[in-house]
Amino acid sequence: AQSVTQLGSHVSVSEGALVLLRCNYSSSVPPYLFWYVQYPNQGLQLLLKYTTGATLVKGINGFEAEFKKSETSFHLTKPSAHMSDAAEYFCAVSDFSGGGADGLTFGKGTHLIIQP
Amino acid sequence: DADVTQTPRNRITKTGKRIMLECSQTKGHDRMYWYRQDPGLGLRLIYYSFDVKDINKGEISDGYSVSRQAQAKFSLSLESAIPNQTALYFCATSNPGQGANGYTFGSGTRLTVV
């Protein structure tokens, strides 16, 4: 069974500061990892994903994440926060094994607050 | 038009009523999913379908049923709605042949049970 843990239900940073949202996962097979963003009253938008290959993944809006197998982590970062980054962020894992429910398993989400 | 369309976008219903949420897709994907989002709990899988004849329960299927009317349509029903089913519901599709590129989400249906 897969699981995702997002550390911190709420994270507050100042505008222009580094954004770091933490995600740890467990999976019995090599995982596919995702970060999604949800702006207020909107659906889910894919920020970035890791499948295979390069462990540092770049996404939209200046975000990136690094897959660290030894730490079972996939933390999301952005060098300089912008007010428009205020949203809910979800980390998710999938094994795409096809043998069972290969739907995404989501973390509980982290609400990012940007202080002016 | 959106690739994955959910109707209605918002719905208020009374306790005990039967309600159906609909999802249609133009992606041509075989796999479809229904998720429920609650504050602080993330998204949880309710039901999933690998094709028209293959429907499976997810993590939280109690109180829900689904129907896969065609490859493109996957409906979620609440037979007798209760207030703790108030949530944001998402439909999604995937195509394993596209690997991790294959997930597509609808815009969600906000359901309130009073």
Coordinates of C-alpha atoms in Angstrom, one line a residue, chain A residues 32 34 36 38 41 43-44 49 51 90 94 96 98 100-104 106-108, chain B residues 31 33 35 37 40-43 45 48 50 88 90 96 99-101 103 105 107 110:
Chain A
Y32 CA 5.6 8.1 -9.6
F34 CA 3.3 14.4 -8.2
Y36 CA -0.7 19.4 -7.5
Q38 CA -5.4 24.0 -5.9
N41 CA -12.5 27.6 -5.5
G43 CA -9.8 22.3 -9.3
L44 CA -6.4 20.6 -9.3
K49 CA 5.8 15.1 -11.7
T51 CA 8.6 9.3 -13.2
F90 CA -1.0 18.3 -2.6
S94 CA 1.1 6.3 -7.9
F96 CA 1.0 2.7 -12.1
G98 CA -1.9 -1.7 -13.1
G100 CA -4.8 -2.7 -8.4
A101 CA -6.1 0.7 -7.7
D102 CA -3.6 2.7 -9.6
G103 CA -5.3 5.9 -8.8
L104 CA -3.3 8.5 -7.1
F106 CA -2.8 11.9 -2.0
G107 CA -1.3 13.6 1.1
K108 CA -3.6 15.7 3.3
Chain B
R31 CA -9.7 4.4 -16.5
Y33 CA -12.0 7.6 -10.8
Y35 CA -12.4 11.2 -5.4
Q37 CA -11.9 16.1 -0.9
G40 CA -7.5 18.6 6.1
L41 CA -7.9 15.1 4.7
G42 CA -6.8 15.6 1.1
L43 CA -8.4 13.6 -1.7
L45 CA -10.6 7.5 -3.6
Y48 CA -12.6 3.5 -9.8
F50 CA -10.8 0.2 -15.5
L88 CA -15.9 18.6 -3.0
F90 CA -13.5 15.2 -8.3
P96 CA -1.6 3.9 -18.2
G99 CA 2.5 6.8 -18.0
A100 CA 2.5 9.6 -15.6
N101 CA 1.2 12.0 -18.2
Y103 CA -4.1 11.8 -15.2
F105 CA -9.0 15.9 -13.3
S107 CA -13.2 20.9 -12.1
R110 CA -19.3 21.0 -4.6

